[in-house]
């Protein structure tokens, strides 16, 4: 079955960088776009970024644009999120999620169906 | 950017109740809305896609409706296991956005 396993979270200081990973299995990874979504403690869900199935198109939330970068390695079946210039407000559980279906174009998304269990990032001095 | 406004923020239901949650978009988004359920400490689970299509494995007590700017998630014959937070998501345009969530508790 489809499985997504995130890793790489931890406690870091403001201004530093961190790389999250998401190992995918159970589906044809190269056929699907992939998302990162985060949830601050006690808060709702915030969409962070998406990459197209072939990794040629990437879109970001305004709150992370210029600081975060999403990358999809179709040879390793792994999704990454490079986070730079971390701020205290980036503290959250970060989920990776698979797009619901194979997209008609690289600029299309149908939202998420399967989610990982999440990895926690805490930004604190 | 498309903003989603969910209401109510919280609701308490008795088993057997009919529960409705609203999600209003700031602009026309066709039927590009999904609904998710999230229990404490767990990842979200897809329950409705494209406004009204039930996701695989989800109870038929859940249904979705709406088009354009106004969408509704309905839970028929509420069960105590349905107690959770519910979120709508629009995937019509980037950046994607979620509603603020509705906490459904047991009365």
Short mmCIF file of C-alpha atoms in Angstrom, two decimals:
data_model
loop_
_atom_site.label_atom_id
_atom_site.label_comp_id
_atom_site.label_asym_id
_atom_site.label_seq_id
_atom_site.Cartn_x
_atom_site.Cartn_y
_atom_site.Cartn_z
CA UNK A 1 0.00 0.00 0.00
CA UNK A 2 1.00 3.65 -0.34
CA UNK A 3 3.36 4.75 2.40
CA UNK A 4 5.06 8.08 3.09
CA UNK A 5 7.66 8.39 5.84
CA UNK A 6 9.04 11.81 6.79
CA UNK A 7 12.31 12.41 8.60
CA UNK A 8 14.78 15.19 9.35
CA UNK A 9 12.87 17.25 11.88
CA UNK A 10 14.44 18.57 15.04
CA UNK A 11 15.15 21.59 17.23
CA UNK A 12 17.07 24.38 15.49
CA UNK A 13 17.92 28.01 16.14
CA UNK A 14 16.39 30.92 14.23
CA UNK A 15 18.23 31.74 11.02
CA UNK A 16 19.55 28.24 10.47
CA UNK A 17 18.67 25.65 7.81
CA UNK A 18 17.17 22.18 7.81
CA UNK A 19 16.37 19.53 5.22
CA UNK A 20 13.32 17.30 5.54
CA UNK A 21 12.97 14.03 3.62
CA UNK A 22 9.94 11.94 2.68
CA UNK A 23 10.50 8.36 1.53
CA UNK A 24 7.70 7.08 -0.70
CA UNK A 25 6.67 3.52 -1.51
CA UNK A 26 3.72 1.56 -2.83
CA UNK A 27 2.97 3.70 -5.89
CA UNK A 28 4.62 5.00 -9.04
CA UNK A 29 6.33 8.02 -7.48
CA UNK A 30 7.38 9.56 -10.79
CA UNK A 31 3.74 9.82 -11.92
CA UNK A 32 2.48 12.02 -9.08
CA UNK A 33 2.97 15.53 -7.82
CA UNK A 34 3.88 15.83 -4.15
CA UNK A 35 3.10 18.37 -1.44
CA UNK A 36 4.39 19.63 1.89
CA UNK A 37 1.78 20.81 4.40
CA UNK A 38 2.49 22.02 7.92
CA UNK A 39 0.55 22.44 11.16
CA UNK A 40 1.71 24.73 13.94
CA UNK A 41 0.96 23.56 17.50
CA UNK A 42 -2.77 23.75 18.16
CA UNK A 43 -3.44 25.37 14.78
CA UNK A 44 -4.93 24.42 11.44
CA UNK A 45 -3.32 23.11 8.28
CA UNK A 46 -1.15 25.35 6.09
CA UNK A 47 -0.16 24.32 2.59
CA UNK A 48 3.58 24.93 2.06
CA UNK A 49 4.65 23.77 -1.40
CA UNK A 50 4.00 21.42 -4.31
CA UNK A 51 6.16 19.96 -7.05
CA UNK A 52 4.93 18.48 -10.31
CA UNK A 53 5.44 14.81 -11.05
CA UNK A 54 8.52 15.49 -13.20
CA UNK A 55 9.85 18.14 -10.77
CA UNK A 56 9.81 20.85 -13.44
CA UNK A 57 7.17 23.03 -11.75
CA UNK A 58 7.16 24.15 -8.13
CA UNK A 59 4.77 26.43 -6.27
CA UNK A 60 5.08 27.89 -2.77
CA UNK A 61 3.06 29.62 -0.09
CA UNK A 62 3.94 33.29 0.27
CA UNK A 63 5.05 32.67 3.85
CA UNK A 64 7.96 30.45 2.70
CA UNK A 65 8.73 31.75 -0.79
CA UNK A 66 12.42 32.51 -1.17
CA UNK A 67 13.35 30.57 1.99
CA UNK A 68 12.09 27.03 1.31
CA UNK A 69 12.69 24.81 -1.70
CA UNK A 70 10.87 21.60 -2.63
CA UNK A 71 12.72 18.94 -4.57
CA UNK A 72 11.61 15.55 -5.93
CA UNK A 73 14.09 12.79 -6.73
CA UNK A 74 12.28 10.27 -8.93
CA UNK A 75 15.25 7.90 -8.92
CA UNK A 76 15.30 7.65 -5.14
CA UNK A 77 11.49 7.89 -4.65
CA UNK A 78 12.14 10.68 -2.18
CA UNK A 79 10.71 14.15 -1.66
CA UNK A 80 12.71 16.87 0.08
CA UNK A 81 12.04 20.23 1.65
CA UNK A 82 15.03 22.52 2.07
CA UNK A 83 14.25 25.14 4.70
CA UNK A 84 16.50 28.18 5.08
CA UNK A 85 16.30 31.32 7.21
CA UNK A 86 14.13 29.50 9.72
CA UNK A 87 11.89 31.60 11.96
CA UNK A 88 10.07 30.78 15.18
CA UNK A 89 6.80 30.87 13.23
CA UNK A 90 8.04 27.93 11.11
CA UNK A 91 7.64 25.69 14.17
CA UNK A 92 5.20 22.97 13.11
CA UNK A 93 4.61 19.37 12.22
CA UNK A 94 5.51 18.99 8.55
CA UNK A 95 3.60 16.45 6.48
CA UNK A 96 4.40 15.23 3.01
CA UNK A 97 1.41 14.16 0.94
CA UNK A 98 0.79 12.58 -2.43
CA UNK A 99 -1.34 14.28 -5.05
CA UNK A 100 -4.71 12.67 -5.48
CA UNK A 101 -4.30 11.61 -9.11
CA UNK A 102 -1.97 11.75 -12.07
CA UNK A 103 -2.13 15.32 -13.33
CA UNK A 104 -3.19 16.29 -16.84
CA UNK A 105 -0.53 19.01 -16.90
CA UNK A 106 2.45 19.93 -14.76
CA UNK A 107 0.51 22.98 -13.50
CA UNK A 108 -2.45 20.93 -12.24
CA UNK A 109 -3.11 19.57 -8.76
CA UNK A 110 -6.10 17.74 -7.32
CA UNK A 111 -5.11 18.15 -3.70
CA UNK A 112 -3.75 15.40 -1.47
CA UNK A 113 -4.92 11.91 -0.72
CA UNK A 114 -2.32 9.97 1.29
CA UNK A 115 -0.30 11.75 4.00
CA UNK A 116 2.76 10.74 5.99
CA UNK A 117 2.80 10.69 9.78
CA UNK A 118 4.68 14.01 9.97
CA UNK A 119 8.00 15.23 11.34
CA UNK A 120 8.29 17.98 13.95
CA UNK A 121 10.38 21.10 13.42
CA UNK A 122 10.95 23.41 16.38
CA UNK A 123 12.67 26.74 15.80
CA UNK A 124 13.77 28.24 19.09
CA UNK A 125 16.69 30.12 20.57
CA UNK B 1 -5.26 34.18 -3.57
CA UNK B 2 -8.40 32.26 -2.60
CA UNK B 3 -9.43 32.38 1.04
CA UNK B 4 -11.70 29.73 2.56
CA UNK B 5 -13.97 30.52 5.49
CA UNK B 6 -15.31 27.57 7.46
CA UNK B 7 -18.23 27.66 9.86
CA UNK B 8 -18.93 26.91 12.58
CA UNK B 9 -15.55 26.87 14.31
CA UNK B 10 -16.84 24.17 16.62
CA UNK B 11 -19.97 22.11 17.11
CA UNK B 12 -21.14 19.44 19.55
CA UNK B 13 -23.27 16.58 18.31
CA UNK B 14 -25.23 13.72 19.83
CA UNK B 15 -24.97 10.26 18.21
CA UNK B 16 -27.61 10.05 15.51
CA UNK B 17 -27.51 13.79 14.74
CA UNK B 18 -27.28 15.35 11.26
CA UNK B 19 -24.17 17.59 11.18
CA UNK B 20 -23.37 20.21 8.55
CA UNK B 21 -20.17 22.20 8.06
CA UNK B 22 -19.89 25.12 5.65
CA UNK B 23 -16.89 26.25 3.59
CA UNK B 24 -17.12 29.50 1.63
CA UNK B 25 -14.55 30.57 -0.96
CA UNK B 26 -13.60 34.18 -1.67
CA UNK B 27 -13.92 33.53 -5.42
CA UNK B 28 -15.39 30.95 -7.81
CA UNK B 29 -13.44 27.68 -7.55
CA UNK B 30 -15.77 25.36 -9.53
CA UNK B 31 -15.88 22.10 -7.51
CA UNK B 32 -12.16 22.07 -6.69
CA UNK B 33 -12.70 21.39 -3.00
CA UNK B 34 -11.63 18.44 -0.88
CA UNK B 35 -12.60 17.70 2.72
CA UNK B 36 -10.29 16.12 5.31
CA UNK B 37 -10.81 14.68 8.78
CA UNK B 38 -8.05 14.86 11.39
CA UNK B 39 -8.04 13.26 14.81
CA UNK B 40 -5.62 14.48 17.52
CA UNK B 41 -2.06 13.30 16.96
CA UNK B 42 -2.88 11.81 13.57
CA UNK B 43 -2.38 12.86 9.96
CA UNK B 44 -5.38 14.17 7.98
CA UNK B 45 -7.50 11.70 6.04
CA UNK B 46 -9.24 12.51 2.76
CA UNK B 47 -13.01 12.03 3.00
CA UNK B 48 -14.47 13.98 0.03
CA UNK B 49 -12.82 14.99 -3.27
CA UNK B 50 -14.04 17.32 -6.04
CA UNK B 51 -16.77 18.71 -3.84
CA UNK B 52 -18.96 15.62 -3.65
CA UNK B 53 -17.08 12.38 -4.41
CA UNK B 54 -16.66 10.07 -1.44
CA UNK B 55 -13.07 8.91 -0.98
CA UNK B 56 -12.42 5.14 -0.97
CA UNK B 57 -13.12 3.44 2.36
CA UNK B 58 -15.08 6.38 3.80
CA UNK B 59 -18.52 5.77 5.29
CA UNK B 60 -21.51 6.72 3.13
CA UNK B 61 -22.77 8.73 6.12
CA UNK B 62 -20.45 11.46 4.81
CA UNK B 63 -21.47 13.56 1.81
CA UNK B 64 -20.34 16.75 0.14
CA UNK B 65 -22.16 19.31 -1.96
CA UNK B 66 -21.73 22.72 -3.50
CA UNK B 67 -20.21 24.50 -6.49
CA UNK B 68 -18.63 27.86 -7.13
CA UNK B 69 -18.18 29.53 -3.74
CA UNK B 70 -20.35 27.64 -1.25
CA UNK B 71 -19.65 24.09 -0.12
CA UNK B 72 -21.07 21.82 2.57
CA UNK B 73 -19.87 18.70 4.33
CA UNK B 74 -22.69 16.64 5.88
CA UNK B 75 -22.44 13.83 8.40
CA UNK B 76 -25.63 11.75 8.65
CA UNK B 77 -26.37 9.68 11.75
CA UNK B 78 -23.38 11.10 13.66
CA UNK B 79 -21.26 8.48 15.40
CA UNK B 80 -18.92 9.14 18.33
CA UNK B 81 -16.03 7.96 16.12
CA UNK B 82 -16.70 10.96 13.85
CA UNK B 83 -15.50 13.36 16.55
CA UNK B 84 -12.53 15.14 14.94
CA UNK B 85 -11.38 18.33 13.23
CA UNK B 86 -12.60 18.81 9.67
CA UNK B 87 -10.86 20.98 7.04
CA UNK B 88 -11.78 22.04 3.53
CA UNK B 89 -9.06 22.60 0.91
CA UNK B 90 -9.25 24.47 -2.40
CA UNK B 91 -6.99 23.23 -5.22
CA UNK B 92 -8.37 25.48 -7.94
CA UNK B 93 -5.39 27.82 -7.98
CA UNK B 94 -2.00 28.36 -6.38
CA UNK B 95 -1.34 28.95 -3.58
CA UNK B 96 -3.59 26.19 -2.29
CA UNK B 97 -5.48 27.08 0.89
CA UNK B 98 -7.28 25.36 3.75
CA UNK B 99 -10.22 26.52 5.78
CA UNK B 100 -9.55 27.27 9.44
CA UNK B 101 -11.14 23.99 10.51
CA UNK B 102 -14.25 22.87 12.39
CA UNK B 103 -13.94 20.93 15.62
CA UNK B 104 -16.76 18.39 15.94
CA UNK B 105 -17.17 17.08 19.47
CA UNK B 106 -19.60 14.84 21.31
CA UNK B 107 -22.42 16.45 23.26
#
